[in-house]
Structures are given as C-alpha cells and as structure tokens.
Coordinates of C-alpha atoms and ligand atoms in Angstrom, one line a residue:
Chain Y
M1 CA -22.4 -13.5 11.7
I2 CA -21.4 -15.6 8.7
A3 CA -23.9 -16.5 6.0
F4 CA -23.8 -18.3 2.6
N5 CA -27.0 -17.6 0.7
N6 CA -27.6 -19.8 -2.4
V7 CA -23.9 -19.6 -3.3
S8 CA -22.7 -21.3 -6.5
K9 CA -19.2 -21.3 -7.9
Q10 CA -18.2 -22.4 -11.4
Y11 CA -14.8 -22.6 -12.9
G12 CA -15.5 -22.5 -16.6
D13 CA -18.2 -25.1 -17.2
T14 CA -17.5 -27.2 -14.1
A15 CA -19.7 -26.4 -11.1
V16 CA -17.6 -26.6 -7.9
L17 CA -20.2 -25.4 -5.5
S18 CA -24.0 -25.6 -6.1
D19 CA -26.6 -23.7 -4.1
I20 CA -24.7 -23.7 -0.8
T21 CA -26.7 -22.1 2.1
F22 CA -25.7 -22.1 5.7
K23 CA -25.3 -19.8 8.7
V24 CA -22.7 -19.7 11.4
A25 CA -23.6 -18.1 14.7
P26 CA -21.1 -16.0 16.7
G27 CA -18.9 -18.2 18.9
E28 CA -19.7 -21.3 17.0
F29 CA -17.1 -24.0 16.0
I30 CA -18.0 -25.4 12.6
S31 CA -16.2 -28.1 10.6
I32 CA -16.6 -28.3 6.9
V33 CA -15.8 -31.8 5.8
G34 CA -15.7 -33.8 2.6
K35 CA -13.5 -35.8 0.2
S36 CA -10.7 -34.2 -1.7
G37 CA -12.2 -32.0 -4.4
A38 CA -15.6 -31.6 -2.6
G39 CA -15.2 -27.8 -2.5
K40 CA -14.1 -27.1 1.1
S41 CA -11.2 -24.8 0.1
T42 CA -13.5 -23.1 -2.3
I43 CA -15.9 -22.2 0.5
I44 CA -13.0 -20.8 2.5
K45 CA -11.8 -18.8 -0.5
L46 CA -15.2 -17.2 -1.0
L47 CA -15.4 -16.5 2.7
I48 CA -12.2 -14.5 2.8
G49 CA -12.8 -12.8 -0.6
E50 CA -9.9 -14.6 -2.3
D51 CA -12.4 -15.5 -5.0
Q52 CA -15.9 -14.4 -6.1
P53 CA -19.0 -16.6 -6.2
T54 CA -20.7 -17.1 -9.6
R55 CA -24.1 -16.7 -7.9
G56 CA -25.3 -15.9 -4.4
R57 CA -24.2 -13.8 -1.5
V58 CA -21.5 -14.3 1.1
L59 CA -21.9 -12.3 4.3
V60 CA -19.2 -12.0 7.1
G61 CA -20.3 -9.6 9.9
S62 CA -21.2 -6.4 8.2
Y63 CA -19.3 -7.2 5.0
E64 CA -21.0 -8.5 1.8
V65 CA -17.8 -10.3 0.7
N66 CA -18.9 -10.9 -2.9
K67 CA -19.2 -7.2 -3.4
L68 CA -16.0 -6.0 -1.9
K69 CA -13.6 -4.2 -4.1
P70 CA -9.9 -5.1 -4.0
D71 CA -9.0 -2.1 -1.9
E72 CA -11.7 -2.9 0.6
L73 CA -10.4 -6.5 1.1
P74 CA -7.7 -5.6 3.6
Q75 CA -10.4 -4.4 6.0
L76 CA -12.1 -7.8 5.9
R77 CA -8.8 -9.6 6.2
R78 CA -8.1 -7.7 9.4
K79 CA -11.4 -8.9 10.9
V80 CA -10.8 -12.5 10.0
G81 CA -7.9 -14.6 11.0
I82 CA -6.7 -17.1 8.4
V83 CA -4.7 -20.3 8.9
F84 CA -3.6 -22.5 6.0
Q85 CA -2.3 -26.0 5.6
D86 CA 1.0 -24.6 4.2
F87 CA 1.3 -22.0 7.0
K88 CA 1.9 -19.1 4.6
L89 CA 4.5 -17.4 6.8
L90 CA 6.7 -14.7 5.4
P91 CA 10.1 -16.5 5.0
T92 CA 12.3 -13.4 5.5
K93 CA 10.6 -12.4 8.7
T94 CA 11.2 -13.9 12.2
A95 CA 8.4 -15.5 14.2
Y96 CA 8.0 -12.3 16.1
E97 CA 8.0 -10.2 12.9
N98 CA 5.5 -12.4 11.2
I99 CA 3.0 -11.9 14.1
A100 CA 3.8 -8.2 14.4
F101 CA 3.3 -7.7 10.7
A102 CA -0.5 -8.2 11.0
L103 CA -0.6 -5.3 13.5
E104 CA 1.9 -3.2 11.6
V105 CA -0.2 -3.2 8.4
E106 CA -3.2 -2.1 10.5
G107 CA -1.3 1.0 11.7
R108 CA -1.2 0.0 15.3
A109 CA 1.1 1.9 17.7
Q110 CA 4.6 0.4 18.3
E111 CA 4.0 0.2 22.1
E112 CA 0.9 -1.8 21.6
I113 CA 2.7 -4.2 19.2
E114 CA 5.5 -4.6 21.7
E115 CA 3.0 -5.5 24.3
L116 CA 0.6 -7.8 22.4
V117 CA 3.1 -9.9 20.3
P118 CA 5.0 -11.4 23.3
Q119 CA 1.7 -12.2 25.0
M120 CA 0.6 -14.1 21.9
L121 CA 3.9 -15.8 21.6
D122 CA 3.4 -17.0 25.2
L123 CA -0.1 -18.2 24.4
V124 CA 1.1 -20.4 21.6
G125 CA 4.2 -21.5 23.6
L126 CA 6.8 -20.0 21.3
A127 CA 8.4 -17.3 23.5
D128 CA 11.8 -18.8 23.1
K129 CA 11.6 -19.0 19.3
K130 CA 10.6 -15.4 18.6
D131 CA 13.8 -14.6 16.7
N132 CA 13.8 -17.7 14.6
F133 CA 13.0 -17.6 10.9
P134 CA 10.2 -19.9 9.6
D135 CA 12.7 -22.4 8.1
E136 CA 14.3 -22.8 11.5
L137 CA 11.0 -23.9 13.0
S138 CA 9.2 -27.3 12.9
G139 CA 5.9 -27.7 11.1
G140 CA 3.9 -27.6 14.3
M141 CA 5.8 -24.4 15.4
K142 CA 5.2 -22.8 12.1
Q143 CA 1.5 -23.5 12.4
R144 CA 1.4 -22.1 15.9
V145 CA 3.1 -18.9 14.6
A146 CA 0.4 -18.7 11.9
I147 CA -2.3 -19.1 14.5
A148 CA -0.7 -16.4 16.6
R149 CA -0.6 -14.1 13.6
A150 CA -4.3 -14.9 12.8
M151 CA -5.3 -14.2 16.4
I152 CA -3.2 -11.1 17.1
H153 CA -5.8 -8.6 16.2
R154 CA -8.5 -10.4 18.1
P155 CA -10.6 -11.3 15.1
A156 CA -14.2 -12.4 15.5
V157 CA -13.6 -15.3 13.2
I158 CA -10.7 -17.7 12.6
V159 CA -10.8 -19.5 9.3
A160 CA -8.6 -22.6 9.1
D161 CA -8.2 -24.6 5.9
E162 CA -6.7 -28.0 6.7
P163 CA -4.5 -26.6 9.4
T164 CA -3.2 -30.0 10.4
G165 CA -2.7 -31.4 6.9
N166 CA 1.1 -31.1 7.0
L167 CA 1.5 -32.2 10.7
D168 CA 1.9 -35.5 12.6
H169 CA -0.5 -36.7 15.2
V170 CA 1.1 -34.9 18.2
N171 CA 1.4 -31.6 16.5
A172 CA -2.1 -31.9 14.9
N173 CA -3.6 -32.4 18.4
E174 CA -1.7 -29.4 19.7
I175 CA -3.1 -27.2 16.9
M176 CA -6.6 -28.5 17.4
N177 CA -6.4 -27.8 21.2
L178 CA -5.2 -24.3 20.4
L179 CA -8.2 -23.8 18.1
L180 CA -10.6 -25.1 20.7
K181 CA -9.0 -22.8 23.3
I182 CA -9.5 -19.9 21.0
N183 CA -13.1 -20.9 20.4
E184 CA -13.7 -21.1 24.1
L185 CA -12.5 -17.5 24.5
G186 CA -15.4 -16.5 22.2
T187 CA -13.9 -16.6 18.7
T188 CA -15.9 -18.2 15.9
V189 CA -13.9 -21.0 14.2
V190 CA -14.5 -22.2 10.7
L191 CA -12.4 -25.4 10.0
A192 CA -12.1 -27.2 6.7
T193 CA -10.7 -30.7 6.9
H194 CA -10.9 -34.2 5.5
S195 CA -9.5 -35.8 8.7
K196 CA -12.0 -38.1 10.2
D197 CA -10.1 -38.4 13.5
I198 CA -10.1 -34.7 14.1
V199 CA -13.8 -34.1 13.4
N200 CA -15.0 -37.1 15.5
K201 CA -13.0 -36.0 18.5
L202 CA -14.4 -32.4 18.3
R203 CA -18.0 -33.2 18.8
K204 CA -19.0 -29.9 17.2
R205 CA -21.2 -28.9 14.3
V206 CA -20.3 -30.6 11.0
V207 CA -21.3 -29.5 7.5
A208 CA -20.6 -32.3 5.0
L209 CA -19.9 -31.6 1.4
E210 CA -20.1 -33.9 -1.6
N211 CA -19.5 -32.7 -5.2
G212 CA -20.1 -29.2 -4.2
K213 CA -23.4 -29.8 -2.4
I214 CA -24.2 -29.8 1.3
I215 CA -25.3 -33.4 2.1
R216 CA -25.5 -33.0 5.9
D217 CA -25.5 -30.3 8.6
D218 CA -25.4 -31.8 12.1
A219 CA -25.1 -29.8 15.3
R220 CA -23.0 -32.5 17.0
G221 CA -21.7 -34.3 14.0
N222 CA -19.6 -37.2 13.1
Y223 CA -17.5 -37.6 10.0
E224 CA -19.4 -40.3 8.1
L225 CA -19.2 -40.8 4.4
Chain L
M1 CA 1.1 8.3 8.6
A2 CA 4.7 8.7 9.7
T3 CA 4.5 5.3 11.4
T4 CA 3.4 3.7 8.1
F5 CA 6.2 5.5 6.3
F6 CA 8.8 4.3 8.7
R7 CA 7.4 0.7 8.7
I8 CA 7.6 0.6 4.9
L9 CA 11.1 1.9 5.1
K10 CA 12.0 -0.7 7.7
F11 CA 10.5 -3.5 5.6
G12 CA 12.3 -2.2 2.6
L13 CA 15.7 -2.3 4.4
Q14 CA 14.9 -5.8 5.6
N15 CA 13.9 -6.8 2.1
F16 CA 17.2 -5.6 0.9
S17 CA 19.4 -7.0 3.6
R18 CA 17.7 -10.4 4.0
N19 CA 17.6 -11.2 0.3
G20 CA 21.4 -10.8 0.3
L21 CA 22.3 -12.7 -2.9
L22 CA 19.3 -11.4 -4.9
S23 CA 20.1 -7.8 -3.8
A24 CA 23.7 -8.1 -4.7
T25 CA 23.0 -9.5 -8.2
T26 CA 20.4 -6.8 -8.8
T27 CA 22.7 -4.1 -7.7
V28 CA 25.5 -5.4 -9.9
I29 CA 23.2 -5.4 -12.9
M30 CA 22.2 -1.8 -12.1
V31 CA 25.9 -0.9 -11.8
L32 CA 26.3 -2.2 -15.4
A33 CA 23.3 -0.2 -16.5
I34 CA 24.7 2.9 -14.9
L35 CA 28.1 2.3 -16.6
V36 CA 26.3 2.1 -19.9
F37 CA 24.5 5.3 -19.0
N38 CA 27.9 7.0 -18.2
G39 CA 29.4 5.6 -21.3
L40 CA 26.6 7.1 -23.4
T41 CA 26.9 10.5 -21.7
I42 CA 30.7 10.5 -22.4
F43 CA 30.1 9.4 -26.0
G44 CA 27.6 12.3 -26.2
V45 CA 30.2 14.8 -24.9
I46 CA 32.9 13.4 -27.2
S47 CA 30.7 13.4 -30.3
N48 CA 29.4 16.9 -29.6
S49 CA 32.9 18.2 -29.3
A50 CA 34.0 16.4 -32.4
V51 CA 31.0 17.8 -34.3
A52 CA 31.7 21.3 -32.9
S53 CA 35.3 21.2 -34.0
L54 CA 34.4 19.9 -37.4
Q55 CA 31.8 22.6 -37.8
D56 CA 34.3 25.2 -36.8
K57 CA 36.3 24.3 -39.9
I58 CA 33.4 24.9 -42.3
D59 CA 33.0 28.4 -43.6
I60 CA 32.1 30.6 -46.6
S61 CA 34.5 33.2 -47.8
V62 CA 33.4 36.1 -49.9
Y63 CA 36.3 37.8 -51.8
F64 CA 35.7 41.4 -52.8
K65 CA 37.0 43.1 -55.9
S66 CA 40.0 45.3 -55.1
A67 CA 38.0 48.3 -56.1
A68 CA 35.2 47.6 -53.7
P69 CA 34.8 50.4 -51.1
E70 CA 35.6 49.3 -47.6
D71 CA 32.3 51.0 -46.5
D72 CA 30.3 48.6 -48.6
I73 CA 32.2 45.6 -47.2
V74 CA 31.6 46.7 -43.6
K75 CA 27.9 47.3 -44.4
L76 CA 27.6 43.8 -45.7
E77 CA 29.4 42.5 -42.6
H78 CA 26.8 44.1 -40.4
A79 CA 24.0 42.9 -42.5
L80 CA 25.3 39.3 -42.4
Q81 CA 25.8 39.5 -38.6
S82 CA 22.1 40.3 -38.2
L83 CA 21.1 37.2 -40.1
S84 CA 19.7 34.5 -37.7
E85 CA 21.6 31.8 -39.7
V86 CA 25.0 33.4 -39.1
R87 CA 27.1 32.6 -36.1
A88 CA 30.2 34.8 -36.8
V89 CA 31.6 37.1 -39.6
E90 CA 35.2 38.0 -39.8
Y91 CA 36.5 40.8 -41.9
I92 CA 39.9 40.2 -43.4
S93 CA 41.3 43.2 -45.2
S94 CA 43.8 42.7 -48.0
E95 CA 46.6 43.9 -45.7
K96 CA 45.7 41.4 -43.1
A97 CA 45.4 38.7 -45.7
L98 CA 48.9 39.5 -46.9
A99 CA 50.2 39.5 -43.3
I100 CA 48.7 36.1 -42.7
F101 CA 50.1 34.8 -46.0
K102 CA 53.6 36.1 -45.2
Q103 CA 53.5 34.5 -41.8
N104 CA 52.4 31.2 -43.2
H105 CA 55.2 31.2 -45.8
D106 CA 58.1 32.9 -44.0
S107 CA 60.2 29.8 -44.2
D108 CA 59.8 29.6 -47.9
D109 CA 62.5 31.8 -49.5
T110 CA 61.2 31.8 -53.0
I111 CA 57.8 33.0 -51.9
S112 CA 59.2 35.6 -49.6
Q113 CA 61.4 36.9 -52.4
A114 CA 58.6 37.0 -54.9
L115 CA 56.5 38.9 -52.4
A116 CA 59.2 41.5 -51.8
E117 CA 59.4 42.2 -55.5
L118 CA 55.7 43.0 -55.7
Q119 CA 54.7 46.6 -55.7
T120 CA 51.0 46.1 -55.0
N121 CA 49.1 43.7 -52.7
P122 CA 47.7 40.9 -54.9
L123 CA 45.4 39.6 -52.2
L124 CA 41.8 40.5 -51.9
A125 CA 39.8 41.6 -48.9
S126 CA 37.3 39.0 -47.7
L127 CA 34.6 38.2 -45.3
N128 CA 34.8 34.9 -43.5
I129 CA 31.3 33.6 -42.6
K130 CA 30.4 30.8 -40.2
A131 CA 26.9 29.5 -39.9
K132 CA 25.2 28.3 -36.8
D133 CA 24.4 25.0 -38.6
P134 CA 26.1 23.5 -41.6
N135 CA 22.7 23.1 -43.2
M136 CA 22.3 26.9 -43.4
Y137 CA 25.2 27.5 -45.8
P138 CA 23.0 27.3 -48.9
T139 CA 20.7 30.0 -47.5
I140 CA 23.7 32.3 -46.7
A141 CA 25.2 31.6 -50.1
G142 CA 21.8 32.5 -51.7
Y143 CA 21.8 35.8 -49.8
L144 CA 25.2 36.7 -51.3
E145 CA 24.1 36.0 -54.9
T146 CA 21.8 39.0 -55.3
D147 CA 22.4 41.4 -58.2
Q148 CA 22.9 44.2 -55.8
L149 CA 26.1 42.7 -54.5
K150 CA 27.4 41.4 -57.8
P151 CA 29.5 44.6 -58.6
I152 CA 31.6 44.3 -55.5
I153 CA 32.0 40.6 -55.1
E154 CA 34.9 38.8 -56.9
K155 CA 33.9 35.3 -55.8
V156 CA 32.2 33.3 -53.2
T157 CA 34.1 30.1 -52.2
Y158 CA 30.9 28.3 -51.3
G159 CA 30.4 27.3 -54.9
E160 CA 33.9 25.7 -55.0
N161 CA 33.6 24.0 -51.6
K162 CA 30.0 23.3 -51.9
E163 CA 30.4 19.6 -52.3
A164 CA 32.8 19.2 -49.4
I165 CA 30.7 21.4 -47.2
D166 CA 27.5 19.5 -48.1
R167 CA 29.1 16.2 -47.5
L168 CA 30.5 17.3 -44.1
A169 CA 27.0 18.6 -43.2
R170 CA 25.5 15.3 -44.1
I171 CA 28.1 13.4 -42.1
I172 CA 27.6 15.6 -39.1
D173 CA 23.8 15.1 -39.3
T174 CA 24.3 11.3 -39.6
V175 CA 26.7 11.2 -36.6
R176 CA 24.1 13.2 -34.6
V177 CA 21.2 11.0 -35.5
A178 CA 23.2 7.8 -35.0
G179 CA 24.5 9.1 -31.7
V180 CA 21.0 9.8 -30.4
G181 CA 19.7 6.5 -31.9
I182 CA 22.5 4.5 -30.2
T183 CA 22.0 6.3 -27.0
I184 CA 18.3 5.6 -26.9
F185 CA 18.7 2.0 -27.9
L186 CA 21.4 1.2 -25.3
A187 CA 19.7 3.2 -22.6
L188 CA 16.6 1.2 -23.4
V189 CA 18.5 -2.1 -23.2
A190 CA 20.0 -1.1 -19.8
V191 CA 16.6 -0.1 -18.5
L192 CA 15.0 -3.3 -19.7
V193 CA 17.7 -5.5 -18.3
T194 CA 17.4 -3.8 -14.9
F195 CA 13.7 -3.9 -15.0
N196 CA 13.8 -7.6 -15.8
T197 CA 16.2 -8.3 -13.0
I198 CA 14.1 -6.6 -10.4
R199 CA 11.0 -8.3 -11.9
L200 CA 12.6 -11.7 -11.4
A201 CA 13.7 -10.8 -7.9
I202 CA 10.1 -9.9 -7.1
Y203 CA 8.8 -12.9 -9.0
S204 CA 10.7 -15.1 -6.7
N205 CA 8.8 -13.4 -3.8
R206 CA 5.4 -13.6 -5.5
E207 CA 3.9 -16.0 -2.9
E208 CA 4.9 -13.6 -0.2
L209 CA 2.9 -10.8 -1.9
G210 CA -0.2 -13.0 -1.7
V211 CA 0.5 -13.9 1.9
M212 CA 0.8 -10.2 2.9
R213 CA -2.5 -9.6 1.1
L214 CA -4.2 -12.4 3.1
V215 CA -2.9 -11.0 6.3
G216 CA -4.6 -7.7 5.6
A217 CA -1.8 -5.6 4.2
S218 CA -2.9 -2.8 1.9
N219 CA -1.1 -2.2 -1.4
K220 CA 1.2 0.4 -0.1
F221 CA 2.5 -2.0 2.5
I222 CA 3.2 -4.6 -0.2
N223 CA 4.6 -2.3 -2.9
G224 CA 6.3 0.1 -0.6
P225 CA 9.1 -2.1 0.7
Y226 CA 10.0 -3.3 -2.8
V227 CA 10.2 0.3 -4.1
V228 CA 12.4 1.1 -1.1
A229 CA 14.6 -1.8 -1.9
G230 CA 14.7 -0.5 -5.5
V231 CA 15.8 2.9 -4.3
I232 CA 18.6 1.2 -2.3
Y233 CA 19.7 -0.8 -5.4
G234 CA 19.8 2.5 -7.3
L235 CA 21.7 4.4 -4.6
L236 CA 24.3 1.7 -4.2
A237 CA 24.6 1.2 -8.0
A238 CA 25.1 5.0 -8.5
L239 CA 27.8 5.1 -5.9
A240 CA 29.6 2.1 -7.4
G241 CA 29.1 3.7 -10.8
I242 CA 30.8 6.9 -9.7
I243 CA 33.6 5.0 -8.1
V244 CA 34.3 2.9 -11.2
S245 CA 33.8 5.6 -13.8
T246 CA 35.8 8.5 -12.4
P247 CA 39.2 6.8 -12.7
L248 CA 38.2 5.4 -16.1
I249 CA 37.3 8.9 -17.4
V250 CA 40.6 10.3 -16.1
F251 CA 42.4 7.4 -17.7
I252 CA 40.9 7.9 -21.2
S253 CA 41.0 11.7 -21.1
P254 CA 44.5 12.1 -22.7
Y255 CA 43.7 9.7 -25.5
V256 CA 40.5 11.6 -26.4
H257 CA 42.5 14.9 -26.1
A258 CA 44.9 13.6 -28.7
F259 CA 41.9 13.2 -31.2
I260 CA 40.0 16.3 -30.2
P261 CA 42.4 19.0 -28.9
D262 CA 39.5 21.2 -27.8
L263 CA 38.2 18.6 -25.3
S264 CA 39.6 17.5 -22.0
L265 CA 37.4 14.9 -20.4
S266 CA 39.1 15.3 -17.0
A267 CA 38.5 19.1 -17.0
Y268 CA 34.9 18.5 -18.2
L269 CA 34.4 16.1 -15.3
G270 CA 36.0 18.5 -12.9
S271 CA 33.6 21.3 -13.9
H272 CA 30.5 19.0 -13.9
V273 CA 30.9 17.2 -10.5
P274 CA 27.4 18.0 -9.2
Q275 CA 25.7 17.1 -12.5
F276 CA 27.8 13.9 -12.7
V277 CA 26.8 12.8 -9.2
F278 CA 23.2 14.0 -9.5
Y279 CA 22.4 12.3 -12.9
Q280 CA 23.7 9.0 -11.8
L281 CA 21.8 9.1 -8.5
F282 CA 18.7 10.2 -10.3
F283 CA 19.1 7.6 -13.0
G284 CA 19.7 4.8 -10.5
V285 CA 17.0 5.7 -8.0
A286 CA 14.4 6.4 -10.7
L287 CA 15.2 3.2 -12.5
G288 CA 15.2 1.1 -9.3
A289 CA 12.1 2.6 -7.9
T290 CA 10.0 2.5 -11.1
S291 CA 11.1 -1.0 -12.0
A292 CA 10.1 -2.2 -8.6
A293 CA 6.8 -0.4 -8.6
V294 CA 5.8 -1.6 -12.1
A295 CA 7.0 -5.2 -11.4
V296 CA 5.3 -5.6 -8.1
R297 CA 2.0 -4.5 -9.5
R298 CA 2.0 -7.4 -11.9
Y299 CA 2.0 -9.9 -9.1
L300 CA -0.6 -8.1 -7.0
K301 CA -3.8 -9.5 -8.1
I302 CA -5.7 -10.9 -5.1
Ligands
ATP401 N1 -8.9 -22.0 -9.8 C1 -9.6 -23.1 -10.1 N2 -9.8 -23.4 -11.4 C2 -10.5 -24.5 -11.8 N3 -10.9 -25.4 -10.9 C3 -10.7 -25.2 -9.6 C4 -10.0 -24.1 -9.2 N4 -9.9 -24.2 -7.8 C5 -10.5 -25.3 -7.5 N5 -11.0 -26.0 -8.6 C6 -11.7 -27.2 -8.6 O1 -12.7 -27.2 -7.6 C7 -12.9 -28.4 -7.0 C8 -13.0 -28.2 -5.5 O2 -11.7 -27.8 -5.1 P1 -11.4 -27.5 -3.6 O3 -10.0 -27.0 -3.5 O4 -12.5 -26.6 -3.0 O5 -11.5 -28.9 -2.9 P2 -11.2 -29.3 -1.4 O6 -12.5 -29.9 -0.9 O7 -10.6 -28.3 -0.7 O8 -10.2 -30.5 -1.6 P3 -8.9 -30.9 -0.7 O9 -9.5 -31.7 0.4 O10 -8.1 -31.8 -1.7 O11 -8.3 -29.7 -0.3 C9 -11.8 -29.3 -7.5 O12 -12.3 -30.2 -8.4 C10 -10.8 -28.4 -8.1 O13 -10.2 -29.0 -9.2
MG402 MG1 -8.6 -27.9 0.2

C-alpha cells in the first residue's frame, strides 16, 4: 500500500535521508520516531509529494509519488488525509467550511456535502462549533477539525506529522484516541512524532530514525533511544 | 462544471467579504488608479481638441494675379481637393475678399472712406488651403511651386508664414508625443501600484494557498477565488470612479470651455455615457482580474 524503496534525500550537500526502505500494509498504524532533525517530517513530505526524493521511489497505492507532476498531485492529496502540528486550517473559513472544502474541491455534490460534513463534525465532537472560525477554537478543537477534514473523503491513509505537538496532555490523548478509532475503522495511519509517551502507549509498529537512517523497525515497538 | 464555477464564485465572495480591511484598501487603491485613468482620458480629449483648434488656424493662402482667369483657379481648386494631403480648400474671390475686408473694418471711418474712393477692387482672389496634418504643408507648398502655375500665382503665403507654421507643427507634434508618453507612464504606474497592492493582499494569504494545495485543491480552486475577488475590486472601484469623476468633470467643464471654446466636457461626457461606463468597468475588471491571476501564480509552487 505504501512503500519507500531505497529513498535518499539531500538538501544541497547535506544528506537528510539515506537509503530508507520500508513498507506499510493496508490498515496498519505506523509511528515514525526520532530526535528533532532525524528526518521524520522529510519522510512525510516525500509521502505526500510536497518534496521529491533525490534517489529512490515512493509508492502510495497506485501512485508513484516521486513521478507525479504538479497537476496530478491534487489526485493523490484527495486519497491521503494530512494532519499537521500547526493544524493548517484556512483562517477565513468556519469549522464547517474547512471540512466541506476538501469535498468541494473534489467536485462532490452539494447534498452529499451537507450530509457528510455534519456526520464528521459529530464524530470529532464539534457539532456545536461548526460556525466558529479557527481563531475562535482551542488548539485541540482545531486539530479535531483538521482530522475531520483529513477524514471527510474516506482516505485509505491518514498521514499525521506531530499532530499533538502543540497540545497539552488531555488534548493530545483525545487526538490519539481519535487516530486509533480511525485506524480501527480500517484506515492506514502514518504518524511522525518524537513523543515517547505517545508511542509507548500505542503498542503499535515503530520505525526509528537517526540521522536519516532507519535504526529499528519493531512490530510492537517502544520508543527507546 | 457549473458546481465548480459557483463554488469558485462563492469562495471569491467570501475572500472579498471576510478580508474586509484588505479588500477595502485594495479597492481604494484601484479607485485611485481609475481616477488616474479618467484623468488621462480627459487630458487626451482636452489636448486633442486643443491641437485640433490650433491646427485649424494653420493654412496656406495662394493669391492669384488679378488677370488670372477664374477657370484656372477653379481647376487648381479641384486639383488640390483631390490631393490626399489636403483637408479643405476654400476659394475666396476678390469680391468676397473685399466684402470680408469691409466687414472687418466697418468701424474704421478712414478705411471705409478710402475704400469708397477706390474705383477698382485692390484685393486679389485666393485659395485658402488646409492640410490634414501640419507636417504636410511643405508638400502642398511644393505642389504650388511648379512652373506651370507661376504665370497665374501672385504669391503663396506659406513662404512668409513658413517659420510660424513649422514651429506650430513641431509644438503640436511634441504635445502629442508628450501626451501619449505621459499617458503610458501614468497608466503604467497606476497598473503597477494596483498589481502590487493585490500581490501584497495575496502574499498575506500565501500560507492558505499551500494549505489548499495540501487538501487537494486544483489550481483553479486556488486561483479562481482570488480572480473573482479581483473582479469585485475592479467593479466596485469602477463604480466609485464613475461616482467621483462625473461631478468633477461637470465642475471643470466651464473652465476648460473658456480655454478651448470648441470643447464642452459636459456635452462630451453626455454623448459618451456608454463608453465612459464601459471603459472604466473594463479597465477596473481587467486590472483586478489579471493582477490577481498573475500574483497568485507566484505563490503557487507546491
Ligand atoms: N528545505 C530544507 N532545506 C534544507 N534542509 C532541510 C530542509 N528541510 C529539512 N531540512 C533539514 O533536514 C533535516 C531533517 O528535517 P526534518 O524536518 O525531517 O526533521 P524532523 O525529524 O521532522 O524534526 P522535528 O522533530 O524537529 O520536526 C534537518 O536537519 C533539517 O535542517
Ligand atoms: Mg518534523
């Protein structure tokens, strides 16, 4: 479903990723861990086509991401839900509109949107905040909107880069529970994080990075460095 | 397809209304650009009329010997009229010349008395020639200097007025070139200022462009709303431009009329309402839309 084949990434002369190879099966929950600067975000960027690898191939479903042209990227982005540390909500759109936007750009029918978005708002527990703008929401609420937006078109994969990085314990737990719930419903989750607590609680597969190399890949991993 | 179009329209309206302050500033800048555009148009109308009324004062007169047969004069008149350089030829017979002279001096007793004592008409028949363009007078003068015409022509006033006519022609040319130059320059400034304002407005939204990209929006969904907002700026600015300029034009009209009696700006405006409205709308909408389209492209990398 997802495969990195001998992927290397250099920025100028500095190698950020060297010879990364791993596979993710459908329905898996995989955490990519490592110290700051280890290359976690770079892996995520290559996965969603935000950047190109220097060498190697990145496969997501039927897409060979490293070969996608800019005008083919929207297709991939509609198959993959993306969640970021800084939420990346559209500030001039309400919670409802932010979620609906992902369907609107796909050309979905209005009736379908009006049916799906409230369902998703319910799922993330924000039905009463649908008309609020992002700066009227707490960090945890913003992240739940972002997850709802990522999930709204039922992607096969959710990619989350440090989704709890800006949140306190309580909110972070809520977000992790949401991601686990999504995973249980059959969606593949790729999580990049440096939070030891989170990874150890998950008891899921862990890929550990150090200086751009995979140093461990455990099916039921702990975060040990 | 229609859904996409209406969504882009909706996003554009939201862009406009939810970025209130930014939209207001951009619109104000565009109003200024449109006022510059209007000012230039009016400057063009005024300078064209000024040039036209100056040009009207330039002419060549050919005076014929009193013995010259009227047939030959009329023949020459027709020949001149068929020249592509010539705009108008007027034949003034010696009787008509005398009548005009009398009329011009009827308050001057000495002249009237002197005229009454004359037995014969001392004034010569003449052809008054106006060229389409002041630069064409030398050509026309050249045409009159052939040996064939020498026997009937007494004098051509071009030789005497040559310097004045040439200088006027040069001034008119300079005014034209300067007018076009100033117009292009100021229009360019107005366009650049507007473009830059819209670019800054979009620059302040550049992160949003990336976010839309990440959520799977294709380019038309990202560009479209900004172009729609640009069109709205243009429409509003054009309306404001019309509302501000109309009373201004009516106000300055009498002052301009005092300088150039042939020109009434109010009347000109009255007879050009559709053009006046259309050009401003066109200028505003085109400027707003292209600025937005060009500016948003710069920030659409990922
Ligand atoms: N666009 C870029 N140009 C140059 N160097 C870059 C660029 N992006 C990332 N890097 C470098 O690549 C390395 C890995 O960065 P990356 O963002 O993948 O780390 P990370 O593991 O996500 O760290 P963190 O936990 O702090 O988010 C860093 O040393 C960073 O400086
Ligand atoms: Mg990172």
